[in-house]
Amino acid sequence: KAGVTQTPRYLIKTRGQQVTLSCSPISGHRSVSWYQQTPGQGLQFLFEYFSETQRNKGNFPGRFSGRQFSNSRSEMNVSTLELGDSALYLCASSLVPGVGQPQHFGDGTRLSIL
Amino acid sequence: TQLLEQSPQFLSIQEGENLTVYCNSSSVFSSLQWYRQEPGEGPVLLVTVVTGGEVKKLKRLTFQFGDARKDSSLHITAAQPGDTGLYLCAGGGGSNYKLTFGKGTLLTVNP
C-alpha cells in the first residue's frame, strides 16, 4: 500500500515568491492535514481538509492557504515568501477526521528561502 | 491554547540502558499519540492512548497515559541504536480535530 506522497521533496525560493506544495494521501484516506516543522517551534498545525472543506486552521497568516480536490489530494500555497517560512512542511492523512485518528505522514517538502 | 511540554529535550545514552521521556500539559486531552521521526523522514505513529491510566506496551517500549489525561510517559528498556530518533507526543481534544505536538525529545543511542 503506497504511503503519503509529497512533492517536491526539496524547494529553494527567494523572498517575495510564492510556492505550491502537493500531497497525495494514502488511497482511501479522506482527511489531509498540513504541518510546519522548524527546529525552534517544532511541529505546528497549519490546516486540515476533509471532503474538500477546510475543517480546522492553525495560527498562521493568510499567506498560507490550501485546498483539497475531489480525489482527496491536497495542495498548500504560500504567497509572498519570507525568510521565516524556511521549514519542513509535512502532510498527514487519515481515513476520517477525529480525535485519536492515526496520522500517516509523508516525508515532507524541505523549503528553503534565500 | 493547549501546550505540550516534552522533557528532556535531548538524551544521549549507551546501548542497553533504560530511559524515560515525559510529555506534560496543563490541559486535558481526549487522546495522546506518540510518534518517532528519523532524519529525512516524516513522523511514524507508535501508539495512541485514550483512557486515563492506560498502559500500552510495544516490545521494549512502554507508554502510559496519566490518570487525569494531562501527561504521558514513554519508557524504553534496553535501548538499541535503532531506537535513535526524535520522539514526539501529540495531544488531541476539543470539538474540532486538531493535534497539538510537543517539540520532541531527540534520543541518541550509542553502540
Short mmCIF file of C-alpha atoms in Angstrom, two decimals:
data_model
loop_
_atom_site.label_atom_id
_atom_site.label_comp_id
_atom_site.label_asym_id
_atom_site.label_seq_id
_atom_site.Cartn_x
_atom_site.Cartn_y
_atom_site.Cartn_z
CA LYS A 1 0.00 0.00 0.00
CA ALA A 2 1.55 3.29 -1.10
CA GLY A 3 2.17 5.82 1.64
CA VAL A 4 1.61 9.55 1.67
CA THR A 5 3.48 11.20 -1.20
CA GLN A 6 4.69 14.77 -1.04
CA THR A 7 6.20 16.67 -3.94
CA PRO A 8 8.61 18.18 -4.41
CA ARG A 9 11.00 16.91 -1.71
CA TYR A 10 13.18 19.99 -1.83
CA LEU A 11 12.50 23.52 -2.97
CA ILE A 12 14.56 26.72 -2.96
CA LYS A 13 12.81 30.05 -3.39
CA THR A 14 13.60 33.72 -2.82
CA ARG A 15 11.75 36.22 -0.68
CA GLY A 16 8.55 37.53 -2.21
CA GLN A 17 7.93 34.50 -4.41
CA GLN A 18 5.10 32.07 -3.94
CA VAL A 19 5.16 28.28 -3.75
CA THR A 20 2.72 25.39 -4.10
CA LEU A 21 3.30 22.07 -2.37
CA SER A 22 1.44 18.88 -3.20
CA CYS A 23 0.28 15.94 -1.09
CA SER A 24 -1.26 12.66 -2.25
CA PRO A 25 -2.81 10.79 0.70
CA ILE A 26 -2.97 7.05 1.20
CA SER A 27 -5.64 5.54 -1.03
CA GLY A 28 -8.98 5.69 0.76
CA HIS A 29 -7.90 8.37 3.22
CA ARG A 30 -10.14 11.41 3.00
CA SER A 31 -8.64 13.70 5.65
CA VAL A 32 -5.44 15.62 4.99
CA SER A 33 -3.60 17.84 7.47
CA TRP A 34 -0.59 20.09 6.94
CA TYR A 35 2.11 20.92 9.46
CA GLN A 36 5.15 23.18 9.52
CA GLN A 37 8.22 21.83 11.33
CA THR A 38 11.11 24.06 12.42
CA PRO A 39 13.87 23.44 14.97
CA GLY A 40 12.66 26.26 17.18
CA GLN A 41 8.90 25.75 17.12
CA GLY A 42 8.61 22.04 16.41
CA LEU A 43 5.56 20.77 14.55
CA GLN A 44 2.82 23.35 14.17
CA PHE A 45 -0.60 22.67 12.71
CA LEU A 46 -1.45 24.64 9.58
CA PHE A 47 -4.84 23.32 8.45
CA GLU A 48 -6.95 20.24 7.88
CA TYR A 49 -9.17 19.31 4.97
CA PHE A 50 -11.93 16.74 4.68
CA SER A 51 -14.25 16.29 1.72
CA GLU A 52 -12.76 19.35 0.03
CA THR A 53 -13.62 21.57 3.02
CA GLN A 54 -11.23 23.19 5.44
CA ARG A 55 -12.31 21.97 8.87
CA ASN A 56 -9.63 23.48 11.02
CA LYS A 57 -6.96 26.14 10.76
CA GLY A 58 -3.90 26.90 12.87
CA ASN A 59 -2.46 30.28 13.80
CA PHE A 60 -0.72 31.17 10.58
CA PRO A 61 -1.11 34.32 8.47
CA GLY A 62 -3.38 34.42 5.45
CA ARG A 63 -0.35 33.96 3.18
CA PHE A 64 -0.72 30.26 3.94
CA SER A 65 -3.63 28.63 2.17
CA GLY A 66 -4.64 25.23 0.97
CA ARG A 67 -7.23 23.22 -0.84
CA GLN A 68 -8.34 19.67 -1.34
CA PHE A 69 -9.54 18.08 -4.53
CA SER A 70 -12.30 15.54 -5.07
CA ASN A 71 -9.74 12.72 -5.16
CA SER A 72 -8.54 13.83 -1.68
CA ARG A 73 -5.22 15.12 -2.99
CA SER A 74 -4.27 18.40 -1.36
CA GLU A 75 -2.13 21.39 -2.12
CA MET A 76 -0.88 24.17 0.08
CA ASN A 77 0.24 27.55 -1.16
CA VAL A 78 2.42 30.14 0.49
CA SER A 79 2.50 33.60 -1.06
CA THR A 80 4.96 36.45 -0.54
CA LEU A 81 7.56 34.15 0.96
CA GLU A 82 9.57 35.33 3.96
CA LEU A 83 12.87 34.04 5.33
CA GLY A 84 10.99 32.64 8.34
CA ASP A 85 8.97 30.36 6.09
CA SER A 86 12.02 28.13 5.67
CA ALA A 87 10.90 24.83 7.16
CA LEU A 88 9.95 21.23 6.58
CA TYR A 89 6.30 21.08 5.51
CA LEU A 90 4.63 17.81 6.39
CA CYS A 91 1.38 16.41 5.15
CA ALA A 92 -0.53 13.71 7.02
CA SER A 93 -3.57 11.71 6.02
CA SER A 94 -6.13 9.70 7.94
CA LEU A 95 -9.25 7.77 6.98
CA VAL A 96 -11.51 10.37 8.54
CA PRO A 97 -11.02 13.33 10.84
CA GLY A 98 -11.41 12.81 14.55
CA VAL A 99 -9.62 12.86 17.83
CA GLY A 100 -7.30 9.90 18.11
CA GLN A 101 -7.24 9.08 14.41
CA PRO A 102 -3.77 7.83 13.46
CA GLN A 103 -1.96 10.29 11.24
CA HIS A 104 0.14 8.88 8.40
CA PHE A 105 2.84 11.35 7.47
CA GLY A 106 4.69 11.88 4.24
CA ASP A 107 8.42 12.59 4.26
CA GLY A 108 7.84 16.30 3.76
CA THR A 109 8.92 19.10 1.49
CA ARG A 110 12.02 20.96 2.64
CA LEU A 111 11.50 24.62 1.70
CA SER A 112 14.46 26.99 1.84
CA ILE A 113 14.02 30.73 1.35
CA LEU A 114 17.05 32.74 0.22
CA THR B 1 -4.22 27.20 23.75
CA GLN B 2 -3.19 23.64 24.52
CA LEU B 3 0.56 23.18 25.04
CA LEU B 4 2.61 20.02 25.45
CA GLU B 5 6.00 20.17 27.17
CA GLN B 6 8.41 17.35 26.48
CA SER B 7 11.44 16.52 28.59
CA PRO B 8 14.26 16.04 28.30
CA GLN B 9 14.85 17.90 25.06
CA PHE B 10 17.99 15.87 24.30
CA LEU B 11 19.07 12.47 25.58
CA SER B 12 22.25 10.56 24.73
CA ILE B 13 22.69 7.11 26.23
CA GLN B 14 24.62 3.88 25.73
CA GLU B 15 23.13 0.77 24.22
CA GLY B 16 21.44 -1.38 26.86
CA GLU B 17 20.42 1.49 29.16
CA ASN B 18 16.83 2.27 30.12
CA LEU B 19 15.24 5.68 29.68
CA THR B 20 12.02 7.57 30.20
CA VAL B 21 10.78 10.64 28.36
CA TYR B 22 7.91 12.78 29.52
CA CYS B 23 5.09 14.74 27.96
CA ASN B 24 3.21 17.16 30.20
CA SER B 25 0.40 19.65 29.84
CA SER B 26 -1.95 21.73 31.96
CA SER B 27 -4.75 20.78 29.56
CA VAL B 28 -6.80 17.62 29.40
CA PHE B 29 -6.54 15.64 26.18
CA SER B 30 -9.07 13.18 24.81
CA SER B 31 -6.23 11.12 23.39
CA LEU B 32 -2.48 11.22 23.16
CA GLN B 33 -0.24 9.83 20.48
CA TRP B 34 3.49 9.11 20.36
CA TYR B 35 5.45 9.32 17.13
CA ARG B 36 9.07 8.66 16.19
CA GLN B 37 10.75 10.65 13.45
CA GLU B 38 14.05 9.73 11.82
CA PRO B 39 16.20 12.18 9.84
CA GLY B 40 14.80 12.95 6.41
CA GLU B 41 11.51 11.20 7.11
CA GLY B 42 8.09 12.05 8.43
CA PRO B 43 6.90 11.02 11.91
CA VAL B 44 5.65 7.46 12.29
CA LEU B 45 2.88 6.67 14.77
CA LEU B 46 3.93 4.36 17.62
CA VAL B 47 0.83 4.30 19.81
CA THR B 48 -2.42 6.06 20.71
CA VAL B 49 -3.68 6.13 24.31
CA VAL B 50 -7.19 7.30 25.13
CA THR B 51 -8.05 6.21 28.68
CA GLY B 52 -6.65 7.82 31.83
CA GLY B 53 -4.17 5.44 33.49
CA GLU B 54 -3.84 3.36 30.34
CA VAL B 55 -0.58 1.48 29.79
CA LYS B 56 0.41 0.08 26.40
CA LYS B 57 3.46 -1.96 25.53
CA LEU B 58 5.15 -2.20 22.17
CA LYS B 59 8.06 -4.65 22.51
CA ARG B 60 10.63 -2.74 24.63
CA LEU B 61 8.57 0.47 24.69
CA THR B 62 6.01 1.15 27.43
CA PHE B 63 3.59 4.06 27.12
CA GLN B 64 1.48 5.42 29.96
CA PHE B 65 -1.32 7.99 29.93
CA GLY B 66 -1.76 9.89 33.18
CA ASP B 67 -4.89 9.36 35.26
CA ALA B 68 -6.01 12.94 34.61
CA ARG B 69 -5.16 12.67 30.89
CA LYS B 70 -2.80 15.64 31.13
CA ASP B 71 0.50 13.81 30.86
CA SER B 72 2.16 10.77 29.38
CA SER B 73 5.46 8.94 29.53
CA LEU B 74 7.43 6.68 27.25
CA HIS B 75 9.82 4.18 28.81
CA ILE B 76 12.35 2.26 26.71
CA THR B 77 14.02 -0.81 28.16
CA ALA B 78 17.48 -1.89 27.00
CA ALA B 79 17.75 0.83 24.33
CA GLN B 80 19.29 -0.09 20.99
CA PRO B 81 20.90 2.13 18.30
CA GLY B 82 17.80 1.56 16.17
CA ASP B 83 15.78 3.47 18.77
CA THR B 84 17.63 6.67 17.83
CA GLY B 85 15.28 9.38 16.64
CA LEU B 86 13.04 12.28 17.58
CA TYR B 87 10.17 11.20 19.83
CA LEU B 88 7.11 13.39 19.60
CA CYS B 89 3.96 13.37 21.68
CA ALA B 90 0.75 14.80 20.27
CA GLY B 91 -2.49 15.51 22.05
CA GLY B 92 -5.95 15.68 20.56
CA GLY B 93 -9.11 17.12 22.02
CA GLY B 94 -11.88 19.63 21.80
CA SER B 95 -14.80 19.83 19.43
CA ASN B 96 -12.57 20.23 16.39
CA TYR B 97 -9.94 17.73 15.49
CA LYS B 98 -6.54 19.36 15.90
CA LEU B 99 -3.36 17.68 17.02
CA THR B 100 -1.03 19.66 19.26
CA PHE B 101 2.56 18.44 19.17
CA GLY B 102 5.29 18.76 21.75
CA LYS B 103 8.71 19.89 20.50
CA GLY B 104 10.12 16.42 20.93
CA THR B 105 12.91 14.52 22.65
CA LEU B 106 15.93 13.81 20.47
CA LEU B 107 17.27 10.42 21.55
CA THR B 108 20.67 9.12 20.55
CA VAL B 109 21.61 5.56 21.49
CA ASN B 110 25.32 4.93 21.12
CA PRO B 111 26.59 1.41 20.36
#
